[in-house]
Coordinates of C-alpha atoms and ligand atoms in Angstrom, one line a residue:
M1 CA 114.0 160.7 144.5
E2 CA 112.9 161.7 141.0
D3 CA 114.4 158.4 139.9
K4 CA 111.7 156.4 141.8
M5 CA 109.1 158.2 139.7
R6 CA 110.3 157.0 136.3
T7 CA 107.4 155.6 134.4
I8 CA 106.9 154.5 130.9
E9 CA 104.4 157.3 130.4
K10 CA 106.9 159.9 131.4
L11 CA 109.5 158.6 129.0
F12 CA 110.2 160.6 125.8
L13 CA 112.9 158.7 124.0
T14 CA 115.1 160.2 121.4
L15 CA 116.8 157.7 119.1
I16 CA 120.0 159.3 117.8
I17 CA 121.4 157.8 114.6
P18 CA 124.5 159.2 113.0
V19 CA 124.5 158.4 109.3
F20 CA 127.2 158.8 106.7
N21 CA 126.5 157.4 103.3
E22 CA 124.0 154.9 104.5
G23 CA 121.5 155.3 101.7
T24 CA 120.9 151.6 101.3
N25 CA 120.4 151.1 105.0
I26 CA 117.9 153.8 105.9
E27 CA 114.8 152.0 104.7
R28 CA 115.8 148.7 106.2
L29 CA 116.6 150.5 109.5
V30 CA 113.4 152.5 109.8
M31 CA 111.2 149.5 108.8
R32 CA 112.7 147.4 111.5
L33 CA 113.1 150.1 114.2
A34 CA 109.8 152.0 113.9
P35 CA 107.5 149.0 114.6
I36 CA 109.6 148.1 117.7
V37 CA 109.2 151.6 119.2
E38 CA 105.6 151.9 118.1
K39 CA 104.8 148.7 119.9
M40 CA 106.4 150.0 123.1
K41 CA 103.7 152.7 123.2
I42 CA 106.1 155.4 124.3
Q43 CA 106.7 158.9 123.2
Y44 CA 109.7 159.0 120.9
E45 CA 111.5 160.7 118.1
I46 CA 114.1 159.3 115.6
L47 CA 116.8 161.9 115.1
F48 CA 119.1 161.2 112.2
I49 CA 122.4 163.2 112.1
D50 CA 123.5 163.2 108.5
D51 CA 127.2 163.5 108.7
G52 CA 127.8 165.0 105.2
S53 CA 126.6 162.1 103.2
S54 CA 127.2 162.3 99.5
D55 CA 124.7 159.6 98.5
D56 CA 120.9 159.5 98.8
T57 CA 120.9 159.1 102.6
L58 CA 119.2 162.5 103.2
S59 CA 116.5 162.1 100.5
S60 CA 115.8 158.6 101.8
I61 CA 115.3 160.0 105.3
K62 CA 113.1 162.7 103.9
Q63 CA 110.8 160.1 102.3
F64 CA 110.0 158.8 105.7
A65 CA 109.9 162.2 107.4
A66 CA 107.2 163.2 104.9
F67 CA 104.7 160.9 106.6
D68 CA 106.1 160.2 110.0
P69 CA 106.2 163.1 112.5
H70 CA 108.5 161.1 114.7
I71 CA 111.4 161.4 112.2
R72 CA 113.8 164.4 112.3
A73 CA 117.1 165.0 110.7
I74 CA 120.0 167.4 111.0
S75 CA 122.3 167.5 108.1
F76 CA 125.9 168.7 108.3
S77 CA 127.5 170.8 105.7
R78 CA 130.3 168.2 105.4
N79 CA 131.6 165.1 107.1
F80 CA 132.6 165.9 110.7
G81 CA 133.0 162.4 112.1
K82 CA 130.7 160.1 114.1
D83 CA 131.6 161.5 117.5
I84 CA 130.7 165.0 116.5
A85 CA 127.5 163.7 115.0
I86 CA 126.7 162.2 118.4
A87 CA 127.4 165.5 120.1
A88 CA 125.0 167.2 117.7
G89 CA 122.4 164.5 118.4
L90 CA 122.6 165.0 122.2
E91 CA 122.5 168.8 121.8
N92 CA 119.2 168.5 119.8
T93 CA 117.6 165.8 121.9
K94 CA 114.1 166.7 122.9
G95 CA 113.5 163.6 125.0
N96 CA 114.4 162.9 128.6
A97 CA 116.4 159.9 127.6
A98 CA 118.3 159.1 124.4
I99 CA 119.6 156.0 122.7
L100 CA 122.6 156.1 120.4
M101 CA 122.7 153.6 117.7
D102 CA 124.3 152.8 114.3
A103 CA 122.4 152.9 111.1
D104 CA 123.8 149.7 109.7
L105 CA 121.8 147.5 112.0
Q106 CA 124.9 146.2 113.7
H107 CA 123.1 147.4 116.9
P108 CA 120.0 145.2 117.1
P109 CA 116.9 147.5 117.7
E110 CA 115.3 144.7 119.7
I111 CA 117.6 145.5 122.6
I112 CA 116.1 149.0 123.0
E113 CA 113.3 147.5 125.1
T114 CA 115.8 146.1 127.6
F115 CA 117.6 149.5 127.7
V116 CA 114.3 151.1 128.6
V117 CA 113.5 148.6 131.3
K118 CA 116.9 149.3 132.9
W119 CA 116.2 153.0 132.7
L120 CA 112.9 152.4 134.5
E121 CA 114.8 150.6 137.1
G122 CA 116.8 153.7 137.8
Y123 CA 120.0 153.4 135.7
D124 CA 121.1 156.6 134.1
M125 CA 123.3 154.9 131.5
V126 CA 122.7 151.6 129.9
Y127 CA 125.3 150.4 127.5
G128 CA 125.3 147.6 125.0
Q129 CA 128.2 145.3 125.7
R130 CA 129.3 143.2 122.7
V131 CA 129.7 139.6 123.7
D132 CA 132.1 138.9 120.8
R133 CA 133.9 140.8 118.2
A134 CA 133.5 138.1 115.6
A135 CA 132.3 140.7 113.1
D136 CA 135.7 142.3 113.1
G137 CA 138.8 141.0 111.5
H138 CA 141.7 139.4 113.4
I139 CA 144.1 142.3 113.0
R140 CA 141.5 144.8 114.0
R141 CA 140.6 142.7 117.1
A142 CA 144.3 142.5 118.1
L143 CA 144.7 146.2 117.7
T144 CA 141.5 147.0 119.6
H145 CA 142.7 144.8 122.4
S146 CA 146.1 146.5 122.7
F147 CA 144.4 149.9 122.6
Y148 CA 142.2 149.0 125.6
H149 CA 145.2 147.6 127.3
L150 CA 147.1 150.9 126.9
F151 CA 144.1 152.9 127.9
E152 CA 143.5 150.9 131.0
R153 CA 147.1 151.5 132.0
F154 CA 147.4 155.2 131.3
G155 CA 143.9 156.7 130.8
E156 CA 142.3 158.7 133.6
V157 CA 139.0 156.8 133.3
K158 CA 138.1 153.1 133.1
L159 CA 136.4 151.9 130.0
P160 CA 134.0 149.0 130.5
D161 CA 134.9 146.0 128.4
G162 CA 133.2 145.8 125.0
A163 CA 131.1 148.9 125.5
G164 CA 130.7 151.1 122.5
D165 CA 128.3 153.9 121.4
F166 CA 125.2 151.7 121.5
R167 CA 123.7 153.0 124.7
L168 CA 120.9 154.8 126.5
L169 CA 121.6 158.1 128.3
D170 CA 119.4 159.7 130.8
R171 CA 118.7 163.5 130.6
K172 CA 121.2 164.0 133.5
V173 CA 124.0 162.4 131.5
I174 CA 123.0 164.2 128.3
D175 CA 123.2 167.5 130.1
V176 CA 126.7 166.8 131.4
I177 CA 128.0 165.6 128.0
R178 CA 126.6 168.7 126.4
Q179 CA 128.7 170.8 128.7
M180 CA 131.9 169.2 127.3
P181 CA 132.9 171.5 124.5
E182 CA 136.0 169.6 123.3
R183 CA 136.6 169.0 119.6
A184 CA 138.6 165.8 120.0
R185 CA 135.6 163.9 121.2
F186 CA 136.5 160.4 122.3
S187 CA 132.9 159.5 123.2
K188 CA 133.7 156.3 125.0
G189 CA 136.0 158.2 127.4
L190 CA 133.4 161.0 127.8
Y191 CA 130.7 158.5 128.9
A192 CA 133.1 156.9 131.4
W193 CA 134.2 160.3 132.7
V194 CA 130.6 161.4 133.5
G195 CA 130.0 158.5 135.9
F196 CA 126.4 157.9 137.2
K197 CA 124.6 154.6 137.7
S198 CA 125.5 152.5 134.8
V199 CA 124.8 148.9 133.7
G200 CA 125.7 146.8 130.7
V201 CA 123.4 144.8 128.5
P202 CA 125.1 142.1 126.5
F203 CA 124.3 141.9 122.8
E204 CA 125.6 140.2 119.7
V205 CA 127.0 142.5 117.1
A206 CA 125.4 141.7 113.8
H207 CA 127.2 142.0 110.5
R208 CA 126.7 145.3 108.6
A209 CA 123.4 145.2 106.8
A210 CA 124.9 146.8 103.7
G211 CA 127.7 149.0 102.6
L212 CA 131.2 149.2 104.1
S213 CA 132.5 150.3 107.4
K214 CA 133.8 153.8 107.3
W215 CA 136.7 152.9 109.4
N216 CA 140.0 152.1 107.9
F217 CA 143.2 151.4 109.8
R218 CA 144.5 155.0 109.4
K219 CA 141.2 156.3 110.9
L220 CA 141.2 153.8 113.7
F221 CA 144.8 154.6 114.6
R222 CA 143.9 158.3 114.7
F223 CA 140.9 157.5 116.8
A224 CA 143.0 155.5 119.3
F225 CA 145.6 158.2 119.4
D226 CA 142.9 160.9 120.1
G227 CA 141.5 158.7 122.8
I228 CA 144.8 158.3 124.6
T229 CA 145.8 162.0 124.3
S230 CA 142.3 163.2 125.4
F231 CA 142.4 161.1 128.6
S232 CA 146.1 160.8 129.5
S233 CA 149.1 162.9 129.7
A234 CA 151.4 159.9 130.0
P235 CA 152.8 160.3 126.5
L236 CA 154.0 163.8 127.5
K237 CA 155.4 162.7 130.9
V238 CA 157.2 159.6 129.7
W239 CA 160.0 161.7 128.2
T240 CA 161.1 163.0 131.6
F241 CA 161.6 159.4 132.6
I242 CA 163.4 158.5 129.3
G243 CA 165.5 161.6 129.7
V244 CA 166.6 160.7 133.2
I245 CA 167.5 157.1 132.1
V246 CA 169.5 158.3 129.1
S247 CA 171.3 161.0 131.1
A248 CA 172.2 158.4 133.7
I249 CA 173.6 156.1 131.1
A250 CA 175.5 158.9 129.6
F251 CA 176.9 159.9 133.0
I252 CA 178.0 156.3 133.8
Y253 CA 179.6 156.1 130.3
A254 CA 181.4 159.4 130.9
L255 CA 182.9 158.0 134.1
I256 CA 184.0 154.8 132.3
V257 CA 185.7 156.9 129.6
I258 CA 187.4 159.1 132.1
F259 CA 188.6 156.1 134.0
K260 CA 189.8 154.4 130.8
T261 CA 191.7 157.5 129.7
L262 CA 193.4 157.9 133.0
V263 CA 194.5 154.2 133.1
F264 CA 195.1 153.3 129.5
G265 CA 195.6 156.7 127.8
T266 CA 193.5 158.0 124.9
D267 CA 192.5 155.9 122.0
V268 CA 191.0 157.4 118.9
P269 CA 188.6 154.7 117.7
G270 CA 185.0 154.8 118.8
F271 CA 183.5 156.5 115.8
P272 CA 180.7 153.9 115.2
S273 CA 179.5 154.1 118.8
L274 CA 179.5 157.9 118.5
I275 CA 177.3 157.8 115.4
V276 CA 175.0 155.3 117.0
S277 CA 174.5 157.3 120.1
V278 CA 174.0 160.6 118.2
M279 CA 171.4 158.9 116.0
M280 CA 169.6 157.2 118.8
L281 CA 169.5 160.4 120.9
S282 CA 168.3 162.5 118.0
G283 CA 165.6 159.9 117.3
I284 CA 164.4 160.0 120.8
Q285 CA 164.4 163.8 120.8
L286 CA 162.4 164.0 117.6
M287 CA 159.9 161.5 119.0
S288 CA 159.4 163.6 122.1
L289 CA 159.0 166.7 120.0
G290 CA 156.5 164.9 117.9
I291 CA 154.4 164.0 120.9
L292 CA 154.6 167.6 122.2
G293 CA 153.5 168.7 118.7
E294 CA 150.5 166.3 118.9
Y295 CA 149.3 167.8 122.2
I296 CA 150.0 171.4 121.1
S297 CA 148.0 170.8 117.9
R298 CA 145.1 169.6 120.1
I299 CA 145.4 172.7 122.3
F300 CA 145.5 174.8 119.2
A301 CA 142.3 173.1 117.8
E302 CA 140.6 173.7 121.1
V303 CA 141.5 177.3 121.7
K304 CA 140.3 178.3 118.2
R305 CA 136.8 177.6 119.6
R306 CA 135.2 177.0 116.3
P307 CA 131.8 175.5 116.3
L308 CA 131.8 171.8 116.6
Y309 CA 129.8 171.3 113.4
V310 CA 128.0 173.2 110.7
V311 CA 124.3 172.5 110.0
A312 CA 123.3 172.7 106.4
E313 CA 119.7 171.6 106.7
V314 CA 117.1 170.6 109.3
V315 CA 114.3 168.2 108.4
E316 CA 111.2 168.0 110.5
G317 CA 108.8 165.1 110.2
S318 CA 105.2 165.7 109.4
V319 CA 102.0 163.9 108.8
S320 CA 101.5 163.1 105.2
P321 CA 99.2 165.8 103.7
T322 CA 98.0 163.4 101.0
G323 CA 97.5 160.6 103.4
I324 CA 98.9 158.1 100.9
L325 CA 101.5 156.9 103.3
K326 CA 100.6 156.4 106.9
K327 CA 102.4 155.2 109.9
D328 CA 100.3 152.0 109.7
D329 CA 102.6 151.1 106.8
Y330 CA 105.2 150.1 109.3
E331 CA 102.9 147.6 111.0
Q332 CA 101.9 146.4 107.5
A333 CA 105.6 146.0 106.7
T334 CA 106.3 143.9 109.7
K335 CA 103.3 141.7 109.2
T336 CA 104.3 140.9 105.7
G337 CA 107.9 140.4 106.9
Ligands
UDP401 N1 129.3 157.4 110.8 C1 129.2 158.8 110.8 N2 130.2 159.5 110.4 C2 131.4 159.0 110.0 C3 131.5 157.6 110.0 C4 130.5 156.8 110.4 O1 128.1 159.3 111.2 O2 132.3 159.7 109.6 C5 128.1 156.5 111.2 C6 127.8 155.4 110.2 O3 126.9 155.9 109.2 C7 127.1 154.4 111.1 C8 127.9 154.6 112.4 O4 128.5 155.9 112.4 O5 125.8 154.7 111.4 C9 129.0 153.5 112.6 O6 129.8 153.5 111.5 P1 130.5 152.2 110.9 O7 129.5 151.1 110.7 O8 131.2 152.6 109.6 O9 131.5 151.8 112.0 P2 131.8 150.4 112.6 O10 130.5 149.7 112.9 O11 132.6 149.7 111.7 O12 132.5 150.7 113.9
MG402 MG1 129.0 149.4 111.6

């Protein structure tokens, strides 16, 4: 019933933006984003999570925070990864709804308005759905596709197609996600696990404004692996199946050998097949041990119960004491292009 009472006046929107070495993008982002939310006449805050940047990202944020009370930042002591940064953002959200977006302007800020409209209609989660992945390379696209395929088959939740981190979460959803203490944070899976009334809004992914993507194939692979292991125990269970099949083959082979020995007598050759089967079986065993190890290392990481992240600095926005810079500068900036 509270849903029916959602109004634009009651909305306090937190824009959560994880940033890692985005020094060149901060100004561009704020200059484009701030006028859009200003125009919407809503209460809002822009919350940057500085994920251990080593460039001028934080000082660039501070320049804006110095005259804009809407801007806040939490700076990590080192790089903890985007998903942890998102967790920190949700934990520190003051608003009753939050939007997660990237700093590189690949997530067009103009869509925010549509997100809010959907929220007003009563949706608790509004996710941006990329219409094409043209911004990614061919290999990356193929790998992404096969990951989703695997996840679809074995994961315990269903991931909507093309949905990423660009999304609006209602306070209800935020509170549930905040109760998820896991370190291996596969955000996409977490959103899907939570449920609630959700809707997708298609958008076109822009190219990165500046700088390079922080993802290389090694990281992406780890990410995919974390995703699967966080939401599926199939990699653990498949070994029982393989074990049964291999044992069955071995049993049949044993029967054949016994039969052959009884009928034709013993013959010594057979050394190559012995080596092959020993190597194959030890390979399979090592693989299954490796998978066990992956899960155990994750259990180990979780039971240590370390904090998710370490905060080095908190930046609160303020009104400029000198008044040299004012919020009007944003409007000025958009007028002049
Ligand atoms: N990011 C982060 N920590 C990281 C890597 C990335 O906070 O360890 C941020 C980054 O600054 C950007 C967003 O996450 O705002 C998306 O990163 P990126 O553009 O590198 O990813 P892609 O768009 O290629 O998926
Ligand atoms: Mg990007």
